[in-house]
């Protein structure tokens, strides 16, 4: 990824960085531990890693 990013790209990466966090424990308790990972975060992480290479 170039060091000179457009503002739009920078916004997208910042949002992806904010979303990249584990699921809160209270959600795991509420759902009976059926959700083990955040699908959106996993998708976002894959997207970011693709854009970096």
CSV table of N, CA and C in Angstrom, one decimal:
chain,number,residue,atom,x,y,z
A,1,UNK,N,0.8,-1.2,0.0
A,1,UNK,CA,0.0,0.0,0.0
A,1,UNK,C,0.9,1.2,0.0
A,2,UNK,N,0.6,2.2,-0.8
A,2,UNK,CA,1.4,3.4,-0.9
A,2,UNK,C,1.3,4.2,0.4
A,3,UNK,N,2.4,5.0,0.6
A,3,UNK,CA,2.4,5.8,1.8
A,3,UNK,C,1.4,7.0,1.7
A,4,UNK,N,1.2,7.4,0.4
A,4,UNK,CA,0.3,8.5,0.1
A,4,UNK,C,-1.1,7.9,-0.2
A,5,UNK,N,-1.9,7.8,0.9
A,5,UNK,CA,-3.2,7.2,0.7
A,5,UNK,C,-4.3,8.3,0.5
A,6,UNK,N,-5.3,8.0,-0.3
A,6,UNK,CA,-6.4,8.9,-0.4
A,6,UNK,C,-7.2,8.9,0.9
A,7,UNK,N,-7.9,10.0,1.1
A,7,UNK,CA,-8.7,10.1,2.3
A,7,UNK,C,-9.7,9.0,2.5
A,8,UNK,N,-10.3,8.6,1.3
A,8,UNK,CA,-11.3,7.5,1.3
A,8,UNK,C,-10.7,6.2,1.8
A,9,UNK,N,-9.5,5.9,1.3
A,9,UNK,CA,-8.8,4.7,1.7
A,9,UNK,C,-8.5,4.7,3.2
A,10,UNK,N,-8.0,5.9,3.6
A,10,UNK,CA,-7.6,6.0,5.0
A,10,UNK,C,-8.8,5.8,5.9
A,11,UNK,N,-10.0,6.3,5.5
A,11,UNK,CA,-11.2,6.2,6.3
A,11,UNK,C,-11.6,4.7,6.4
A,12,UNK,N,-11.5,4.0,5.2
A,12,UNK,CA,-11.9,2.6,5.2
A,12,UNK,C,-11.0,1.8,6.1
A,13,UNK,N,-9.7,2.0,6.0
A,13,UNK,CA,-8.8,1.3,6.9
A,13,UNK,C,-9.0,1.6,8.4
A,14,UNK,N,-9.3,2.8,8.7
A,14,UNK,CA,-9.6,3.2,10.1
A,14,UNK,C,-10.8,2.5,10.6
A,15,UNK,N,-11.8,2.4,9.8
A,15,UNK,CA,-13.0,1.7,10.2
A,15,UNK,C,-12.8,0.2,10.4
A,16,UNK,N,-12.0,-0.4,9.5
A,16,UNK,CA,-11.6,-1.8,9.6
A,16,UNK,C,-10.8,-2.0,10.9
A,17,UNK,N,-10.0,-1.1,11.2
A,17,UNK,CA,-9.1,-1.2,12.4
A,17,UNK,C,-10.0,-1.2,13.7
A,18,UNK,N,-11.0,-0.3,13.7
A,18,UNK,CA,-11.9,-0.2,14.8
A,18,UNK,C,-12.8,-1.5,15.0
A,19,UNK,N,-13.1,-2.1,13.9
A,19,UNK,CA,-14.0,-3.3,13.9
A,19,UNK,C,-13.2,-4.5,14.3
A,20,UNK,N,-11.9,-4.5,14.2
A,20,UNK,CA,-11.1,-5.6,14.4
A,20,UNK,C,-10.9,-5.9,15.9
A,21,UNK,N,-11.9,-6.4,16.6
A,21,UNK,CA,-11.8,-6.7,18.0
A,21,UNK,C,-12.6,-7.9,18.3
A,22,UNK,N,-12.2,-8.6,19.4
A,22,UNK,CA,-13.0,-9.8,19.8
A,22,UNK,C,-14.4,-9.5,20.2
A,23,UNK,N,-15.2,-10.5,20.1
A,23,UNK,CA,-16.6,-10.4,20.6
A,23,UNK,C,-16.7,-10.2,22.1
A,24,UNK,N,-17.5,-9.3,22.6
A,24,UNK,CA,-17.6,-9.1,24.0
A,24,UNK,C,-18.1,-10.4,24.7
A,25,UNK,N,-17.6,-10.7,25.9
A,25,UNK,CA,-18.0,-11.9,26.7
A,25,UNK,C,-19.5,-12.0,26.9
A,26,UNK,N,-20.1,-10.8,27.2
A,26,UNK,CA,-21.6,-10.8,27.5
A,26,UNK,C,-22.4,-11.3,26.3
A,27,UNK,N,-21.9,-11.1,25.1
A,27,UNK,CA,-22.6,-11.7,23.9
A,27,UNK,C,-22.5,-13.2,23.9
A,28,UNK,N,-21.3,-13.7,24.2
A,28,UNK,CA,-21.1,-15.1,24.2
A,28,UNK,C,-22.0,-15.8,25.3
A,29,UNK,N,-22.1,-15.1,26.4
A,29,UNK,CA,-23.0,-15.6,27.5
A,29,UNK,C,-24.5,-15.6,27.0
A,30,UNK,N,-24.9,-14.5,26.4
A,30,UNK,CA,-26.3,-14.3,26.0
A,30,UNK,C,-26.7,-15.3,24.9
A,31,UNK,N,-25.7,-15.7,24.0
A,31,UNK,CA,-26.1,-16.6,22.9
A,31,UNK,C,-25.7,-18.0,23.2
A,32,UNK,N,-25.4,-18.3,24.4
A,32,UNK,CA,-25.0,-19.7,24.8
A,32,UNK,C,-23.8,-20.2,24.1
A,33,UNK,N,-22.8,-19.2,23.8
A,33,UNK,CA,-21.5,-19.5,23.3
A,33,UNK,C,-21.6,-20.1,21.9
A,34,UNK,N,-22.7,-19.8,21.1
A,34,UNK,CA,-22.8,-20.3,19.8
A,34,UNK,C,-22.0,-19.5,18.8
A,35,UNK,N,-21.8,-18.2,19.1
A,35,UNK,CA,-21.0,-17.3,18.3
A,35,UNK,C,-19.6,-17.3,18.9
A,36,UNK,N,-18.6,-17.8,18.2
A,36,UNK,CA,-17.2,-17.9,18.7
A,36,UNK,C,-16.3,-16.8,18.2
A,37,UNK,N,-16.6,-16.3,17.0
A,37,UNK,CA,-15.8,-15.2,16.5
A,37,UNK,C,-16.7,-14.3,15.6
A,38,UNK,N,-16.2,-13.1,15.4
A,38,UNK,CA,-16.9,-12.1,14.7
A,38,UNK,C,-16.7,-12.3,13.2
A,39,UNK,N,-17.7,-12.7,12.5
A,39,UNK,CA,-17.6,-13.0,11.0
A,39,UNK,C,-17.2,-11.7,10.3
A,40,UNK,N,-17.8,-10.6,10.6
A,40,UNK,CA,-17.5,-9.3,10.0
A,40,UNK,C,-16.0,-9.0,10.2
A,41,UNK,N,-15.5,-9.1,11.4
A,41,UNK,CA,-14.1,-8.8,11.7
A,41,UNK,C,-13.2,-9.7,11.0
A,42,UNK,N,-13.5,-11.0,10.8
A,42,UNK,CA,-12.7,-11.9,10.1
A,42,UNK,C,-12.7,-11.5,8.6
A,43,UNK,N,-13.8,-11.2,8.1
A,43,UNK,CA,-13.9,-10.7,6.7
A,43,UNK,C,-13.1,-9.4,6.5
A,44,UNK,N,-13.2,-8.5,7.4
A,44,UNK,CA,-12.5,-7.2,7.4
A,44,UNK,C,-11.0,-7.5,7.5
A,45,UNK,N,-10.6,-8.3,8.3
A,45,UNK,CA,-9.2,-8.6,8.5
A,45,UNK,C,-8.6,-9.2,7.2
A,46,UNK,N,-9.3,-10.1,6.5
A,46,UNK,CA,-8.9,-10.6,5.3
A,46,UNK,C,-8.8,-9.5,4.2
A,47,UNK,N,-9.8,-8.6,4.2
A,47,UNK,CA,-9.8,-7.6,3.3
A,47,UNK,C,-8.6,-6.6,3.4
A,48,UNK,N,-8.3,-6.3,4.7
A,48,UNK,CA,-7.2,-5.4,5.0
A,48,UNK,C,-5.9,-6.1,4.6
A,49,UNK,N,-5.7,-7.4,4.9
A,49,UNK,CA,-4.5,-8.0,4.6
A,49,UNK,C,-4.3,-8.1,3.1
A,50,UNK,N,-5.4,-8.2,2.3
A,50,UNK,CA,-5.3,-8.3,0.9
A,50,UNK,C,-4.9,-6.9,0.3
A,51,UNK,N,-5.4,-5.9,0.9
A,51,UNK,CA,-5.1,-4.5,0.4
A,51,UNK,C,-3.6,-4.1,0.8
A,52,UNK,N,-3.1,-4.7,1.8
A,52,UNK,CA,-1.7,-4.4,2.2
A,52,UNK,C,-0.7,-5.0,1.3
A,53,UNK,N,-1.0,-6.2,0.8
A,53,UNK,CA,0.0,-6.9,-0.1
A,53,UNK,C,0.0,-6.4,-1.5
